[in-house]
Amino acid sequence: SSLRNYRIEKSKSFLKSNTPISEVALDIGFFDHSHFVKCFIKNEGILPSKFKNFHLKIFLKLKKFFLFLTFSY
């Protein structure tokens, strides 16, 4: 449904933060963590935890890169 798609899209920004996945599920309107996971997989093709970890790794690499640039001059 379009509401579910909207919620999944909204969850992506929360998943890029330090917010626990179970809290993300509740914040976007899912009452059951496992139902959120099933819907996320159906829409995105990956687990929310994989999505979260992937974006966390990118963030940490970018942070490290910008720190390197800041202190290299």
Short mmCIF file of N, CA, C and O in Angstrom, two decimals, residues 4-49:
data_model
loop_
_atom_site.label_atom_id
_atom_site.label_comp_id
_atom_site.label_asym_id
_atom_site.label_seq_id
_atom_site.Cartn_x
_atom_site.Cartn_y
_atom_site.Cartn_z
N ARG A 4 2.19 2.12 3.53
CA ARG A 4 3.33 1.29 3.92
C ARG A 4 4.60 1.75 3.21
O ARG A 4 5.66 1.88 3.82
N ASN A 5 4.49 2.06 1.91
CA ASN A 5 5.65 2.55 1.16
C ASN A 5 6.17 3.86 1.75
O ASN A 5 7.38 4.05 1.88
N TYR A 6 5.26 4.73 2.12
CA TYR A 6 5.64 6.00 2.74
C TYR A 6 6.38 5.76 4.05
O TYR A 6 7.41 6.37 4.32
N ARG A 7 5.86 4.85 4.86
CA ARG A 7 6.50 4.54 6.15
C ARG A 7 7.89 3.95 5.96
O ARG A 7 8.82 4.28 6.70
N ILE A 8 8.03 3.07 4.98
CA ILE A 8 9.34 2.47 4.72
C ILE A 8 10.33 3.54 4.26
O ILE A 8 11.48 3.58 4.71
N GLU A 9 9.90 4.42 3.38
CA GLU A 9 10.76 5.52 2.94
C GLU A 9 11.17 6.40 4.11
O GLU A 9 12.32 6.80 4.23
N LYS A 10 10.22 6.70 4.96
CA LYS A 10 10.49 7.52 6.15
C LYS A 10 11.47 6.81 7.08
O LYS A 10 12.33 7.43 7.68
N SER A 11 11.34 5.49 7.18
CA SER A 11 12.21 4.73 8.08
C SER A 11 13.67 4.82 7.67
O SER A 11 14.56 4.74 8.52
N LYS A 12 13.93 5.01 6.40
CA LYS A 12 15.32 5.05 5.93
C LYS A 12 16.11 6.18 6.58
O LYS A 12 17.27 6.00 6.92
N SER A 13 15.49 7.33 6.76
CA SER A 13 16.21 8.43 7.40
C SER A 13 16.47 8.12 8.88
O SER A 13 17.53 8.44 9.41
N PHE A 14 15.52 7.46 9.54
CA PHE A 14 15.73 7.06 10.93
C PHE A 14 16.82 5.99 11.04
O PHE A 14 17.60 5.99 11.98
N LEU A 15 16.84 5.08 10.07
CA LEU A 15 17.83 4.00 10.09
C LEU A 15 19.25 4.52 9.89
O LEU A 15 20.21 3.86 10.27
N LYS A 16 19.38 5.70 9.29
CA LYS A 16 20.70 6.28 9.09
C LYS A 16 21.22 6.96 10.36
O LYS A 16 22.33 7.45 10.39
N SER A 17 20.41 6.96 11.40
CA SER A 17 20.81 7.56 12.68
C SER A 17 21.16 6.44 13.67
O SER A 17 21.19 5.28 13.31
N ASN A 18 21.35 6.82 14.90
CA ASN A 18 21.66 5.84 15.95
C ASN A 18 20.41 5.23 16.58
O ASN A 18 20.51 4.50 17.55
N THR A 19 19.26 5.54 16.04
CA THR A 19 18.00 5.03 16.58
C THR A 19 17.91 3.51 16.39
O THR A 19 18.11 3.03 15.28
N PRO A 20 17.64 2.76 17.45
CA PRO A 20 17.49 1.31 17.31
C PRO A 20 16.34 0.96 16.36
O PRO A 20 15.34 1.68 16.29
N ILE A 21 16.48 -0.14 15.66
CA ILE A 21 15.50 -0.54 14.65
C ILE A 21 14.12 -0.74 15.27
O ILE A 21 13.12 -0.35 14.68
N SER A 22 14.05 -1.32 16.45
CA SER A 22 12.74 -1.52 17.10
C SER A 22 12.06 -0.19 17.37
O SER A 22 10.84 -0.06 17.24
N GLU A 23 12.84 0.82 17.73
CA GLU A 23 12.29 2.16 17.97
C GLU A 23 11.86 2.82 16.66
O GLU A 23 10.84 3.50 16.61
N VAL A 24 12.63 2.60 15.61
CA VAL A 24 12.25 3.12 14.28
C VAL A 24 10.90 2.56 13.88
O VAL A 24 10.02 3.30 13.42
N ALA A 25 10.72 1.27 14.07
CA ALA A 25 9.45 0.62 13.71
C ALA A 25 8.28 1.29 14.41
O ALA A 25 7.26 1.59 13.78
N LEU A 26 8.42 1.54 15.69
CA LEU A 26 7.35 2.19 16.45
C LEU A 26 7.15 3.64 16.01
O LEU A 26 6.02 4.10 15.86
N ASP A 27 8.26 4.35 15.79
CA ASP A 27 8.19 5.77 15.41
C ASP A 27 7.46 6.00 14.09
O ASP A 27 6.83 7.03 13.91
N ILE A 28 7.57 5.04 13.18
CA ILE A 28 6.94 5.24 11.87
C ILE A 28 5.55 4.60 11.77
O ILE A 28 4.93 4.66 10.72
N GLY A 29 5.09 4.00 12.86
CA GLY A 29 3.72 3.51 12.89
C GLY A 29 3.51 2.02 12.82
O GLY A 29 2.37 1.56 12.71
N PHE A 30 4.58 1.23 12.90
CA PHE A 30 4.42 -0.22 12.98
C PHE A 30 4.32 -0.60 14.44
O PHE A 30 5.07 -0.11 15.27
N PHE A 31 3.40 -1.48 14.76
CA PHE A 31 3.22 -1.91 16.14
C PHE A 31 4.03 -3.16 16.46
O PHE A 31 4.14 -3.55 17.61
N ASP A 32 4.58 -3.76 15.43
CA ASP A 32 5.30 -5.02 15.58
C ASP A 32 6.62 -4.93 14.80
O ASP A 32 6.62 -4.69 13.60
N HIS A 33 7.72 -5.11 15.51
CA HIS A 33 9.05 -5.04 14.91
C HIS A 33 9.20 -6.02 13.75
O HIS A 33 9.73 -5.68 12.70
N SER A 34 8.74 -7.25 13.94
CA SER A 34 8.91 -8.26 12.90
C SER A 34 8.09 -7.93 11.65
O SER A 34 8.53 -8.21 10.53
N HIS A 35 6.94 -7.32 11.82
CA HIS A 35 6.14 -6.91 10.66
C HIS A 35 6.86 -5.81 9.89
O HIS A 35 6.88 -5.81 8.66
N PHE A 36 7.48 -4.88 10.61
CA PHE A 36 8.28 -3.83 9.96
C PHE A 36 9.41 -4.46 9.15
O PHE A 36 9.64 -4.08 8.00
N VAL A 37 10.11 -5.42 9.74
CA VAL A 37 11.23 -6.08 9.05
C VAL A 37 10.73 -6.75 7.77
O VAL A 37 11.35 -6.61 6.71
N LYS A 38 9.62 -7.47 7.85
CA LYS A 38 9.07 -8.14 6.67
C LYS A 38 8.70 -7.14 5.58
O LYS A 38 8.99 -7.35 4.40
N CYS A 39 8.07 -6.03 5.96
CA CYS A 39 7.68 -5.00 4.99
C CYS A 39 8.91 -4.32 4.39
O CYS A 39 8.95 -4.03 3.19
N PHE A 40 9.92 -4.08 5.21
CA PHE A 40 11.14 -3.45 4.73
C PHE A 40 11.82 -4.34 3.70
O PHE A 40 12.24 -3.88 2.64
N ILE A 41 11.93 -5.62 4.01
CA ILE A 41 12.54 -6.57 3.09
C ILE A 41 11.75 -6.62 1.78
O ILE A 41 12.34 -6.63 0.69
N LYS A 42 10.43 -6.65 1.89
CA LYS A 42 9.58 -6.71 0.69
C LYS A 42 9.81 -5.48 -0.20
O LYS A 42 9.88 -5.60 -1.42
N ASN A 43 9.93 -4.30 0.41
CA ASN A 43 10.12 -3.07 -0.36
C ASN A 43 11.55 -2.88 -0.85
O ASN A 43 11.76 -2.44 -1.97
N GLU A 44 12.52 -3.16 0.02
CA GLU A 44 13.91 -2.80 -0.26
C GLU A 44 14.80 -3.98 -0.65
O GLU A 44 15.89 -3.78 -1.17
N GLY A 45 14.36 -5.18 -0.35
CA GLY A 45 15.14 -6.36 -0.72
C GLY A 45 16.27 -6.70 0.24
O GLY A 45 17.04 -7.62 -0.02
N ILE A 46 16.39 -5.96 1.35
CA ILE A 46 17.42 -6.23 2.35
C ILE A 46 16.84 -6.01 3.74
O ILE A 46 15.83 -5.35 3.90
N LEU A 47 17.53 -6.58 4.73
CA LEU A 47 17.13 -6.36 6.12
C LEU A 47 17.38 -4.91 6.52
O LEU A 47 18.34 -4.30 6.05
N PRO A 48 16.54 -4.36 7.39
CA PRO A 48 16.79 -3.01 7.88
C PRO A 48 18.17 -2.88 8.55
O PRO A 48 18.83 -1.86 8.44
N SER A 49 18.60 -3.93 9.22
CA SER A 49 19.92 -3.90 9.88
C SER A 49 21.05 -3.79 8.86
O SER A 49 22.04 -3.10 9.08
#
